[in-house]
mmCIF file of N, CA and C in Angstrom:
data_model
loop_
_atom_site.group_PDB
_atom_site.id
_atom_site.type_symbol
_atom_site.label_atom_id
_atom_site.label_comp_id
_atom_site.label_asym_id
_atom_site.label_seq_id
_atom_site.Cartn_x
_atom_site.Cartn_y
_atom_site.Cartn_z
ATOM 1 N N MET A 1 182.339 6.948 -224.714
ATOM 2 C CA MET A 1 182.051 6.269 -225.966
ATOM 3 C C MET A 1 183.283 6.402 -226.866
ATOM 4 N N ASN A 2 183.748 5.286 -227.418
ATOM 5 C CA ASN A 2 184.935 5.349 -228.262
ATOM 6 C C ASN A 2 184.580 5.822 -229.671
ATOM 7 N N THR A 3 185.610 6.152 -230.433
ATOM 8 C CA THR A 3 185.407 6.719 -231.766
ATOM 9 C C THR A 3 184.668 5.760 -232.682
ATOM 10 N N MET A 4 185.036 4.496 -232.644
ATOM 11 C CA MET A 4 184.388 3.511 -233.516
ATOM 12 C C MET A 4 182.899 3.408 -233.188
ATOM 13 N N SER A 5 182.596 3.396 -231.911
ATOM 14 C CA SER A 5 181.202 3.327 -231.491
ATOM 15 C C SER A 5 180.441 4.568 -231.940
ATOM 16 N N THR A 6 181.071 5.726 -231.840
ATOM 17 C CA THR A 6 180.443 6.973 -232.271
ATOM 18 C C THR A 6 180.159 6.940 -233.763
ATOM 19 N N VAL A 7 181.143 6.515 -234.542
ATOM 20 C CA VAL A 7 180.959 6.429 -235.997
ATOM 21 C C VAL A 7 179.828 5.460 -236.321
ATOM 22 N N LYS A 8 179.814 4.315 -235.648
ATOM 23 C CA LYS A 8 178.758 3.329 -235.893
ATOM 24 C C LYS A 8 177.393 3.925 -235.564
ATOM 25 N N ASN A 9 177.290 4.636 -234.453
ATOM 26 C CA ASN A 9 176.013 5.250 -234.085
ATOM 27 C C ASN A 9 175.581 6.286 -235.109
ATOM 28 N N VAL A 10 176.528 7.073 -235.600
ATOM 29 C CA VAL A 10 176.209 8.094 -236.600
ATOM 30 C C VAL A 10 175.717 7.420 -237.871
ATOM 31 N N VAL A 11 176.431 6.394 -238.310
ATOM 32 C CA VAL A 11 176.023 5.672 -239.510
ATOM 33 C C VAL A 11 174.647 5.054 -239.294
ATOM 34 N N CYS A 12 174.441 4.492 -238.112
ATOM 35 C CA CYS A 12 173.142 3.893 -237.807
ATOM 36 C C CYS A 12 172.028 4.932 -237.872
ATOM 37 N N CYS A 13 172.272 6.093 -237.316
ATOM 38 C CA CYS A 13 171.263 7.160 -237.345
ATOM 39 C C CYS A 13 170.952 7.562 -238.776
ATOM 40 N N TYR A 14 171.993 7.704 -239.602
ATOM 41 C CA TYR A 14 171.768 8.076 -240.992
ATOM 42 C C TYR A 14 170.934 7.025 -241.716
ATOM 43 N N VAL A 15 171.329 5.771 -241.565
ATOM 44 C CA VAL A 15 170.630 4.715 -242.284
ATOM 45 C C VAL A 15 169.158 4.702 -241.869
ATOM 46 N N PHE A 16 168.903 4.858 -240.579
ATOM 47 C CA PHE A 16 167.527 4.907 -240.100
ATOM 48 C C PHE A 16 166.776 6.073 -240.737
ATOM 49 N N LEU A 17 167.372 7.265 -240.732
ATOM 50 C CA LEU A 17 166.741 8.433 -241.356
ATOM 51 C C LEU A 17 166.520 8.203 -242.847
ATOM 52 N N PHE A 18 167.525 7.634 -243.489
ATOM 53 C CA PHE A 18 167.439 7.394 -244.921
ATOM 54 C C PHE A 18 166.288 6.450 -245.238
ATOM 55 N N ILE A 19 166.198 5.367 -244.490
ATOM 56 C CA ILE A 19 165.125 4.406 -244.728
ATOM 57 C C ILE A 19 163.771 5.059 -244.507
ATOM 58 N N LEU A 20 163.629 5.778 -243.408
ATOM 59 C CA LEU A 20 162.347 6.432 -243.144
ATOM 60 C C LEU A 20 162.016 7.446 -244.225
ATOM 61 N N SER A 21 163.016 8.204 -244.658
ATOM 62 C CA SER A 21 162.734 9.244 -245.648
ATOM 63 C C SER A 21 162.389 8.660 -247.007
ATOM 64 N N VAL A 22 162.980 7.535 -247.336
ATOM 65 C CA VAL A 22 162.724 6.939 -248.645
ATOM 66 C C VAL A 22 161.482 6.056 -248.638
ATOM 67 N N PHE A 23 161.348 5.238 -247.617
ATOM 68 C CA PHE A 23 160.286 4.240 -247.651
ATOM 69 C C PHE A 23 159.016 4.638 -246.916
ATOM 70 N N GLY A 24 159.141 5.382 -245.880
ATOM 71 C CA GLY A 24 157.964 5.841 -245.162
ATOM 72 C C GLY A 24 157.370 4.871 -244.159
ATOM 73 N N SER A 25 157.334 3.586 -244.417
ATOM 74 C CA SER A 25 156.734 2.656 -243.467
ATOM 75 C C SER A 25 157.406 1.294 -243.538
ATOM 76 N N ARG A 26 157.220 0.529 -242.457
ATOM 77 C CA ARG A 26 157.786 -0.820 -242.393
ATOM 78 C C ARG A 26 157.226 -1.694 -243.515
ATOM 79 N N GLU A 27 155.960 -1.529 -243.820
ATOM 80 C CA GLU A 27 155.357 -2.359 -244.864
ATOM 81 C C GLU A 27 155.905 -2.000 -246.244
ATOM 82 N N ASP A 28 156.228 -0.727 -246.455
ATOM 83 C CA ASP A 28 156.877 -0.342 -247.711
ATOM 84 C C ASP A 28 158.249 -0.995 -247.807
ATOM 85 N N VAL A 29 158.986 -0.996 -246.678
ATOM 86 C CA VAL A 29 160.304 -1.640 -246.658
ATOM 87 C C VAL A 29 160.136 -3.122 -246.960
ATOM 88 N N ARG A 30 159.182 -3.751 -246.290
ATOM 89 C CA ARG A 30 158.950 -5.187 -246.502
ATOM 90 C C ARG A 30 158.621 -5.466 -247.974
ATOM 91 N N ALA A 31 157.742 -4.668 -248.564
ATOM 92 C CA ALA A 31 157.346 -4.874 -249.961
ATOM 93 C C ALA A 31 158.533 -4.711 -250.905
ATOM 94 N N THR A 32 159.361 -3.691 -250.655
ATOM 95 C CA THR A 32 160.534 -3.474 -251.504
ATOM 96 C C THR A 32 161.518 -4.624 -251.360
ATOM 97 N N LEU A 33 161.749 -5.077 -250.124
ATOM 98 C CA LEU A 33 162.649 -6.215 -249.921
ATOM 99 C C LEU A 33 162.101 -7.468 -250.595
ATOM 100 N N GLN A 34 160.796 -7.647 -250.542
ATOM 101 C CA GLN A 34 160.195 -8.818 -251.175
ATOM 102 C C GLN A 34 160.420 -8.786 -252.685
ATOM 103 N N ILE A 35 160.291 -7.620 -253.281
ATOM 104 C CA ILE A 35 160.582 -7.477 -254.711
ATOM 105 C C ILE A 35 162.043 -7.819 -254.972
ATOM 106 N N CYS A 36 162.929 -7.298 -254.113
ATOM 107 C CA CYS A 36 164.361 -7.537 -254.294
ATOM 108 C C CYS A 36 164.725 -9.006 -254.093
ATOM 109 N N LYS A 37 163.918 -9.710 -253.333
ATOM 110 C CA LYS A 37 164.142 -11.144 -253.132
ATOM 111 C C LYS A 37 163.371 -11.964 -254.167
ATOM 112 N N LYS A 38 162.967 -11.309 -255.238
ATOM 113 C CA LYS A 38 162.270 -11.965 -256.349
ATOM 114 C C LYS A 38 160.997 -12.670 -255.885
ATOM 115 N N GLY A 39 160.237 -11.971 -255.028
ATOM 116 C CA GLY A 39 158.940 -12.473 -254.599
ATOM 117 C C GLY A 39 158.949 -13.368 -253.378
ATOM 118 N N LEU A 40 160.128 -13.755 -252.903
ATOM 119 C CA LEU A 40 160.182 -14.600 -251.714
ATOM 120 C C LEU A 40 159.717 -13.807 -250.500
ATOM 121 N N ASP A 41 159.106 -14.505 -249.556
ATOM 122 C CA ASP A 41 158.656 -13.840 -248.339
ATOM 123 C C ASP A 41 159.832 -13.235 -247.591
ATOM 124 N N VAL A 42 159.552 -12.153 -246.899
ATOM 125 C CA VAL A 42 160.542 -11.484 -246.058
ATOM 126 C C VAL A 42 160.150 -11.772 -244.619
ATOM 127 N N SER A 43 161.020 -12.483 -243.916
ATOM 128 C CA SER A 43 160.715 -12.812 -242.525
ATOM 129 C C SER A 43 160.802 -11.560 -241.656
ATOM 130 N N ASP A 44 160.170 -11.631 -240.497
ATOM 131 C CA ASP A 44 160.260 -10.512 -239.557
ATOM 132 C C ASP A 44 161.714 -10.256 -239.170
ATOM 133 N N GLU A 45 162.500 -11.328 -239.051
ATOM 134 C CA GLU A 45 163.916 -11.187 -238.693
ATOM 135 C C GLU A 45 164.687 -10.440 -239.780
ATOM 136 N N GLU A 46 164.420 -10.775 -241.042
ATOM 137 C CA GLU A 46 165.084 -10.078 -242.145
ATOM 138 C C GLU A 46 164.687 -8.610 -242.183
ATOM 139 N N LEU A 47 163.409 -8.342 -241.972
ATOM 140 C CA LEU A 47 162.933 -6.965 -241.970
ATOM 141 C C LEU A 47 163.621 -6.180 -240.861
ATOM 142 N N GLU A 48 163.674 -6.756 -239.665
ATOM 143 C CA GLU A 48 164.321 -6.075 -238.538
ATOM 144 C C GLU A 48 165.807 -5.859 -238.810
ATOM 145 N N ALA A 49 166.454 -6.865 -239.396
ATOM 146 C CA ALA A 49 167.886 -6.737 -239.685
ATOM 147 C C ALA A 49 168.138 -5.620 -240.687
ATOM 148 N N PHE A 50 167.240 -5.453 -241.652
ATOM 149 C CA PHE A 50 167.425 -4.403 -242.649
ATOM 150 C C PHE A 50 167.099 -3.038 -242.074
ATOM 151 N N ILE A 51 166.030 -2.965 -241.281
ATOM 152 C CA ILE A 51 165.637 -1.690 -240.690
ATOM 153 C C ILE A 51 166.613 -1.278 -239.606
ATOM 154 N N LYS A 52 167.086 -2.275 -238.832
ATOM 155 C CA LYS A 52 168.055 -1.947 -237.788
ATOM 156 C C LYS A 52 169.278 -1.383 -238.492
ATOM 157 N N PRO A 53 169.592 -0.153 -238.175
ATOM 158 C CA PRO A 53 170.670 0.501 -238.905
ATOM 159 C C PRO A 53 171.986 -0.263 -238.814
ATOM 160 N N ALA A 54 172.550 -0.559 -239.953
ATOM 161 C CA ALA A 54 173.836 -1.240 -240.013
ATOM 162 C C ALA A 54 174.435 -1.040 -241.395
ATOM 163 N N VAL A 55 175.722 -0.936 -241.419
ATOM 164 C CA VAL A 55 176.427 -0.837 -242.687
ATOM 165 C C VAL A 55 176.481 -2.240 -243.286
ATOM 166 N N PRO A 56 176.109 -2.392 -244.547
ATOM 167 C CA PRO A 56 176.103 -3.723 -245.148
ATOM 168 C C PRO A 56 177.510 -4.307 -245.216
ATOM 169 N N LYS A 57 177.610 -5.586 -244.825
ATOM 170 C CA LYS A 57 178.914 -6.251 -244.825
ATOM 171 C C LYS A 57 178.967 -7.405 -245.820
ATOM 172 N N THR A 58 177.910 -8.198 -245.849
ATOM 173 C CA THR A 58 177.915 -9.366 -246.729
ATOM 174 C C THR A 58 177.455 -8.967 -248.128
ATOM 175 N N ASP A 59 177.757 -9.816 -249.084
ATOM 176 C CA ASP A 59 177.291 -9.564 -250.452
ATOM 177 C C ASP A 59 175.770 -9.480 -250.490
ATOM 178 N N TYR A 60 175.119 -10.336 -249.729
ATOM 179 C CA TYR A 60 173.656 -10.341 -249.684
ATOM 180 C C TYR A 60 173.131 -8.988 -249.206
ATOM 181 N N GLU A 61 173.682 -8.461 -248.106
ATOM 182 C CA GLU A 61 173.248 -7.163 -247.571
ATOM 183 C C GLU A 61 173.525 -6.044 -248.566
ATOM 184 N N LYS A 62 174.697 -6.079 -249.179
ATOM 185 C CA LYS A 62 175.053 -5.045 -250.158
ATOM 186 C C LYS A 62 174.085 -5.064 -251.339
ATOM 187 N N CYS A 63 173.747 -6.259 -251.798
ATOM 188 C CA CYS A 63 172.850 -6.372 -252.953
ATOM 189 C C CYS A 63 171.412 -6.000 -252.601
ATOM 190 N N LEU A 64 170.988 -6.247 -251.360
ATOM 191 C CA LEU A 64 169.668 -5.770 -250.938
ATOM 192 C C LEU A 64 169.630 -4.250 -250.963
ATOM 193 N N TRP A 65 170.706 -3.621 -250.486
ATOM 194 C CA TRP A 65 170.782 -2.156 -250.547
ATOM 195 C C TRP A 65 170.748 -1.688 -251.998
ATOM 196 N N ALA A 66 171.502 -2.356 -252.861
ATOM 197 C CA ALA A 66 171.528 -1.955 -254.275
ATOM 198 C C ALA A 66 170.134 -2.048 -254.879
ATOM 199 N N CYS A 67 169.456 -3.141 -254.623
ATOM 200 C CA CYS A 67 168.114 -3.314 -255.168
ATOM 201 C C CYS A 67 167.178 -2.229 -254.647
ATOM 202 N N THR A 68 167.292 -1.918 -253.375
ATOM 203 C CA THR A 68 166.444 -0.895 -252.770
ATOM 204 C C THR A 68 166.717 0.470 -253.383
ATOM 205 N N LEU A 69 167.990 0.826 -253.520
ATOM 206 C CA LEU A 69 168.334 2.124 -254.113
ATOM 207 C C LEU A 69 167.929 2.174 -255.585
ATOM 208 N N LYS A 70 168.022 1.032 -256.275
ATOM 209 C CA LYS A 70 167.578 0.984 -257.669
ATOM 210 C C LYS A 70 166.065 1.147 -257.767
ATOM 211 N N ALA A 71 165.331 0.636 -256.790
ATOM 212 C CA ALA A 71 163.872 0.761 -256.806
ATOM 213 C C ALA A 71 163.440 2.224 -256.783
ATOM 214 N N TYR A 72 164.276 3.080 -256.221
ATOM 215 C CA TYR A 72 163.979 4.509 -256.165
ATOM 216 C C TYR A 72 164.832 5.314 -257.140
ATOM 217 N N ASN A 73 165.471 4.606 -258.092
ATOM 218 C CA ASN A 73 166.293 5.220 -259.141
ATOM 219 C C ASN A 73 167.459 6.038 -258.603
ATOM 220 N N ILE A 74 167.885 5.764 -257.378
ATOM 221 C CA ILE A 74 169.072 6.423 -256.825
ATOM 222 C C ILE A 74 170.316 5.778 -257.427
ATOM 223 N N ILE A 75 170.205 4.493 -257.736
ATOM 224 C CA ILE A 75 171.186 3.817 -258.589
ATOM 225 C C ILE A 75 170.417 3.455 -259.850
ATOM 226 N N LYS A 76 170.919 3.943 -260.977
ATOM 227 C CA LYS A 76 170.231 3.703 -262.247
ATOM 228 C C LYS A 76 171.272 3.351 -263.298
ATOM 229 N N GLU A 77 171.042 2.241 -263.965
ATOM 230 C CA GLU A 77 171.954 1.767 -265.006
ATOM 231 C C GLU A 77 173.386 1.693 -264.492
ATOM 232 N N GLY A 78 173.527 1.224 -263.254
ATOM 233 C CA GLY A 78 174.844 1.012 -262.672
ATOM 234 C C GLY A 78 175.539 2.256 -262.166
ATOM 235 N N LYS A 79 174.843 3.374 -262.128
ATOM 236 C CA LYS A 79 175.462 4.626 -261.685
ATOM 237 C C LYS A 79 174.641 5.249 -260.565
ATOM 238 N N TYR A 80 175.354 5.870 -259.633
ATOM 239 C CA TYR A 80 174.724 6.609 -258.541
ATOM 240 C C TYR A 80 174.225 7.937 -259.088
ATOM 241 N N ASP A 81 172.979 8.271 -258.785
ATOM 242 C CA ASP A 81 172.383 9.518 -259.252
ATOM 243 C C ASP A 81 172.066 10.410 -258.052
ATOM 244 N N PRO A 82 173.023 11.269 -257.657
ATOM 245 C CA PRO A 82 172.790 12.129 -256.496
ATOM 246 C C PRO A 82 171.635 13.104 -256.697
ATOM 247 N N ASP A 83 171.371 13.497 -257.941
ATOM 248 C CA ASP A 83 170.241 14.393 -258.191
ATOM 249 C C ASP A 83 168.916 13.697 -257.873
ATOM 250 N N MET A 84 168.812 12.427 -258.228
ATOM 251 C CA MET A 84 167.603 11.670 -257.896
ATOM 252 C C MET A 84 167.509 11.485 -256.385
ATOM 253 N N ALA A 85 168.636 11.216 -255.732
ATOM 254 C CA ALA A 85 168.632 11.083 -254.270
ATOM 255 C C ALA A 85 168.121 12.371 -253.625
ATOM 256 N N LEU A 86 168.555 13.519 -254.160
ATOM 257 C CA LEU A 86 168.068 14.813 -253.657
ATOM 258 C C LEU A 86 166.568 14.963 -253.889
ATOM 259 N N ASP A 87 166.104 14.587 -255.074
ATOM 260 C CA ASP A 87 164.672 14.685 -255.368
ATOM 261 C C ASP A 87 163.846 13.828 -254.407
ATOM 262 N N VAL A 88 164.306 12.600 -254.172
ATOM 263 C CA VAL A 88 163.597 11.700 -253.260
ATOM 264 C C VAL A 88 163.588 12.296 -251.854
ATOM 265 N N ALA A 89 164.749 12.766 -251.397
ATOM 266 C CA ALA A 89 164.844 13.348 -250.052
ATOM 267 C C ALA A 89 163.953 14.579 -249.922
ATOM 268 N N ARG A 90 163.980 15.432 -250.925
ATOM 269 C CA ARG A 90 163.150 16.650 -250.878
ATOM 270 C C ARG A 90 161.664 16.308 -250.827
ATOM 271 N N ASP A 91 161.272 15.305 -251.578
ATOM 272 C CA ASP A 91 159.869 14.902 -251.576
ATOM 273 C C ASP A 91 159.469 14.325 -250.218
ATOM 274 N N MET A 92 160.296 13.459 -249.681
ATOM 275 C CA MET A 92 159.954 12.787 -248.436
ATOM 276 C C MET A 92 160.119 13.668 -247.198
ATOM 277 N N LEU A 93 161.019 14.633 -247.263
ATOM 278 C CA LEU A 93 161.313 15.454 -246.082
ATOM 279 C C LEU A 93 160.856 16.898 -246.236
ATOM 280 N N LYS A 94 159.903 17.143 -247.113
ATOM 281 C CA LYS A 94 159.481 18.526 -247.375
ATOM 282 C C LYS A 94 158.946 19.229 -246.132
ATOM 283 N N ASN A 95 158.435 18.480 -245.169
ATOM 284 C CA ASN A 95 157.923 19.082 -243.939
ATOM 285 C C ASN A 95 158.915 19.011 -242.783
ATOM 286 N N ARG A 96 160.141 18.580 -243.061
ATOM 287 C CA ARG A 96 161.171 18.485 -242.022
ATOM 288 C C ARG A 96 162.443 19.159 -242.528
ATOM 289 N N PRO A 97 162.459 20.490 -242.574
ATOM 290 C CA PRO A 97 163.584 21.211 -243.176
ATOM 291 C C PRO A 97 164.935 20.931 -242.522
ATOM 292 N N GLU A 98 164.963 20.705 -241.215
ATOM 293 C CA GLU A 98 166.249 20.438 -240.571
ATOM 294 C C GLU A 98 166.825 19.100 -241.022
ATOM 295 N N GLY A 99 165.975 18.087 -241.152
ATOM 296 C CA GLY A 99 166.427 16.792 -241.648
ATOM 297 C C GLY A 99 166.805 16.865 -243.112
ATOM 298 N N LEU A 100 166.041 17.628 -243.872
ATOM 299 C CA LEU A 100 166.320 17.782 -245.297
ATOM 300 C C LEU A 100 167.675 18.433 -245.517
ATOM 301 N N LYS A 101 167.983 19.465 -244.761
ATOM 302 C CA LYS A 101 169.268 20.166 -244.931
ATOM 303 C C LYS A 101 170.434 19.210 -244.683
ATOM 304 N N LYS A 102 170.331 18.389 -243.643
ATOM 305 C CA LYS A 102 171.400 17.438 -243.334
ATOM 306 C C LYS A 102 171.571 16.428 -244.468
ATOM 307 N N ILE A 103 170.463 15.898 -244.957
ATOM 308 C CA ILE A 103 170.537 14.922 -246.050
ATOM 309 C C ILE A 103 171.055 15.585 -247.327
ATOM 310 N N GLU A 104 170.615 16.816 -247.618
ATOM 311 C CA GLU A 104 171.124 17.533 -248.799
ATOM 312 C C GLU A 104 172.635 17.718 -248.710
ATOM 313 N N ASN A 105 173.123 18.117 -247.543
ATOM 314 C CA ASN A 105 174.570 18.291 -247.366
ATOM 315 C C ASN A 105 175.310 16.980 -247.587
ATOM 316 N N PHE A 106 174.769 15.895 -247.044
ATOM 317 C CA PHE A 106 175.395 14.592 -247.228
ATOM 318 C C PHE A 106 175.405 14.195 -248.704
ATOM 319 N N ILE A 107 174.268 14.341 -249.373
ATOM 320 C CA ILE A 107 174.190 13.943 -250.783
ATOM 321 C C ILE A 107 175.162 14.766 -251.621
ATOM 322 N N ASN A 108 175.269 16.044 -251.344
ATOM 323 C CA ASN A 108 176.239 16.871 -252.070
ATOM 324 C C ASN A 108 177.667 16.416 -251.792
ATOM 325 N N TYR A 109 177.943 15.978 -250.578
ATOM 326 C CA TYR A 109 179.262 15.434 -250.237
ATOM 327 C C TYR A 109 179.543 14.169 -251.052
ATOM 328 N N THR A 110 178.508 13.334 -251.236
ATOM 329 C CA THR A 110 178.721 12.080 -251.964
ATOM 330 C C THR A 110 179.095 12.305 -253.421
ATOM 331 N N ARG A 111 178.756 13.457 -253.961
ATOM 332 C CA ARG A 111 179.096 13.741 -255.368
ATOM 333 C C ARG A 111 180.601 13.594 -255.615
ATOM 334 N N GLN A 112 181.406 14.000 -254.636
ATOM 335 C CA GLN A 112 182.856 13.902 -254.791
ATOM 336 C C GLN A 112 183.412 12.575 -254.280
ATOM 337 N N GLU A 113 182.701 11.947 -253.358
ATOM 338 C CA GLU A 113 183.248 10.782 -252.669
ATOM 339 C C GLU A 113 182.895 9.433 -253.286
ATOM 340 N N VAL A 114 181.724 9.330 -253.866
ATOM 341 C CA VAL A 114 181.282 8.038 -254.397
ATOM 342 C C VAL A 114 181.759 7.915 -255.835
ATOM 343 N N GLU A 115 182.648 6.947 -256.039
ATOM 344 C CA GLU A 115 183.205 6.725 -257.371
ATOM 345 C C GLU A 115 182.315 5.774 -258.158
ATOM 346 N N GLU A 116 182.415 5.859 -259.469
ATOM 347 C CA GLU A 116 181.679 4.927 -260.317
ATOM 348 C C GLU A 116 182.245 3.532 -260.119
ATOM 349 N N MET A 117 181.359 2.565 -260.109
ATOM 350 C CA MET A 117 181.754 1.166 -259.949
ATOM 351 C C MET A 117 180.907 0.316 -260.875
ATOM 352 N N ASP A 118 181.484 -0.754 -261.356
ATOM 353 C CA ASP A 118 180.730 -1.678 -262.196
ATOM 354 C C ASP A 118 179.768 -2.526 -261.371
ATOM 355 N N ASP A 119 180.127 -2.793 -260.128
ATOM 356 C CA ASP A 119 179.335 -3.646 -259.249
ATOM 357 C C ASP A 119 178.340 -2.798 -258.459
ATOM 358 N N GLU A 120 177.049 -2.931 -258.786
ATOM 359 C CA GLU A 120 176.020 -2.122 -258.124
ATOM 360 C C GLU A 120 175.922 -2.417 -256.632
ATOM 361 N N CYS A 121 176.203 -3.646 -256.238
ATOM 362 C CA CYS A 121 176.148 -4.000 -254.817
ATOM 363 C C CYS A 121 177.244 -3.264 -254.053
ATOM 364 N N GLU A 122 178.438 -3.219 -254.614
ATOM 365 C CA GLU A 122 179.535 -2.476 -253.985
ATOM 366 C C GLU A 122 179.256 -0.976 -254.005
ATOM 367 N N LEU A 123 178.630 -0.511 -255.073
ATOM 368 C CA LEU A 123 178.273 0.901 -255.175
ATOM 369 C C LEU A 123 177.309 1.286 -254.054
ATOM 370 N N ALA A 124 176.287 0.478 -253.838
ATOM 371 C CA ALA A 124 175.328 0.747 -252.762
ATOM 372 C C ALA A 124 176.024 0.752 -251.411
ATOM 373 N N SER A 125 176.909 -0.202 -251.210
ATOM 374 C CA SER A 125 177.658 -0.265 -249.956
ATOM 375 C C SER A 125 178.505 0.987 -249.762
ATOM 376 N N GLU A 126 179.116 1.456 -250.824
ATOM 377 C CA GLU A 126 179.952 2.661 -250.747
ATOM 378 C C GLU A 126 179.114 3.887 -250.387
ATOM 379 N N ILE A 127 177.910 3.976 -250.914
ATOM 380 C CA ILE A 127 177.033 5.105 -250.581
ATOM 381 C C ILE A 127 176.733 5.100 -249.085
ATOM 382 N N VAL A 128 176.392 3.935 -248.544
ATOM 383 C CA VAL A 128 176.092 3.833 -247.114
ATOM 384 C C VAL A 128 177.345 4.111 -246.282
ATOM 385 N N HIS A 129 178.472 3.529 -246.671
ATOM 386 C CA HIS A 129 179.733 3.767 -245.955
ATOM 387 C C HIS A 129 180.138 5.239 -246.002
ATOM 388 N N CYS A 130 179.779 5.907 -247.056
ATOM 389 C CA CYS A 130 180.171 7.300 -247.245
ATOM 390 C C CYS A 130 179.650 8.196 -246.125
ATOM 391 N N TYR A 131 178.536 7.819 -245.512
ATOM 392 C CA TYR A 131 177.998 8.676 -244.460
ATOM 393 C C TYR A 131 178.949 8.758 -243.272
ATOM 394 N N GLY A 132 179.585 7.651 -242.932
ATOM 395 C CA GLY A 132 180.574 7.680 -241.852
ATOM 396 C C GLY A 132 181.723 8.618 -242.186
ATOM 397 N N LYS A 133 182.169 8.592 -243.445
ATOM 398 C CA LYS A 133 183.226 9.507 -243.892
ATOM 399 C C LYS A 133 182.746 10.954 -243.813
ATOM 400 N N TYR A 134 181.504 11.173 -244.201
ATOM 401 C CA TYR A 134 180.926 12.521 -244.179
ATOM 402 C C TYR A 134 180.889 13.074 -242.756
ATOM 403 N N GLU A 135 180.448 12.271 -241.812
ATOM 404 C CA GLU A 135 180.373 12.736 -240.426
ATOM 405 C C GLU A 135 181.755 13.085 -239.888
ATOM 406 N N LYS A 136 182.775 12.308 -240.249
ATOM 407 C CA LYS A 136 184.144 12.639 -239.831
ATOM 408 C C LYS A 136 184.583 13.952 -240.462
ATOM 409 N N PHE A 137 184.221 14.157 -241.723
ATOM 410 C CA PHE A 137 184.603 15.356 -242.464
ATOM 411 C C PHE A 137 183.999 16.610 -241.845
ATOM 412 N N VAL A 138 182.732 16.558 -241.444
ATOM 413 C CA VAL A 138 182.066 17.751 -240.913
ATOM 414 C C VAL A 138 182.282 17.932 -239.417
ATOM 415 N N SER A 139 182.856 16.942 -238.764
ATOM 416 C CA SER A 139 183.093 17.050 -237.311
ATOM 417 C C SER A 139 184.278 17.929 -236.996
#
């Protein structure tokens, strides 16, 4: 397995864990995406594309991530709130200490890595991209 593939797999694993820890179920993800799409229906294909772990590339994907993170106050008033991310993770992963420790370490890493940005969509993308940087850092 090449390095790029490994990084992609690591990022994919994180995104999957993150989604599960924050949303809990596919229907919760669908409902949140529907809100972010201003009430428009979310097709099964869109749901699968969002759940299927991937780093957001298009403006649309980045803004869906931003809306989702804002729904849980992880991005609030244009700023990343790592303390809120920790609170959400602790609440969702209270019965999975090994997963919680990994997410806590990552969130603490993001405190230094994620810079303030005016564009919430780019900010959300940077948070997701940061996990790949984190895995390289701890490897």
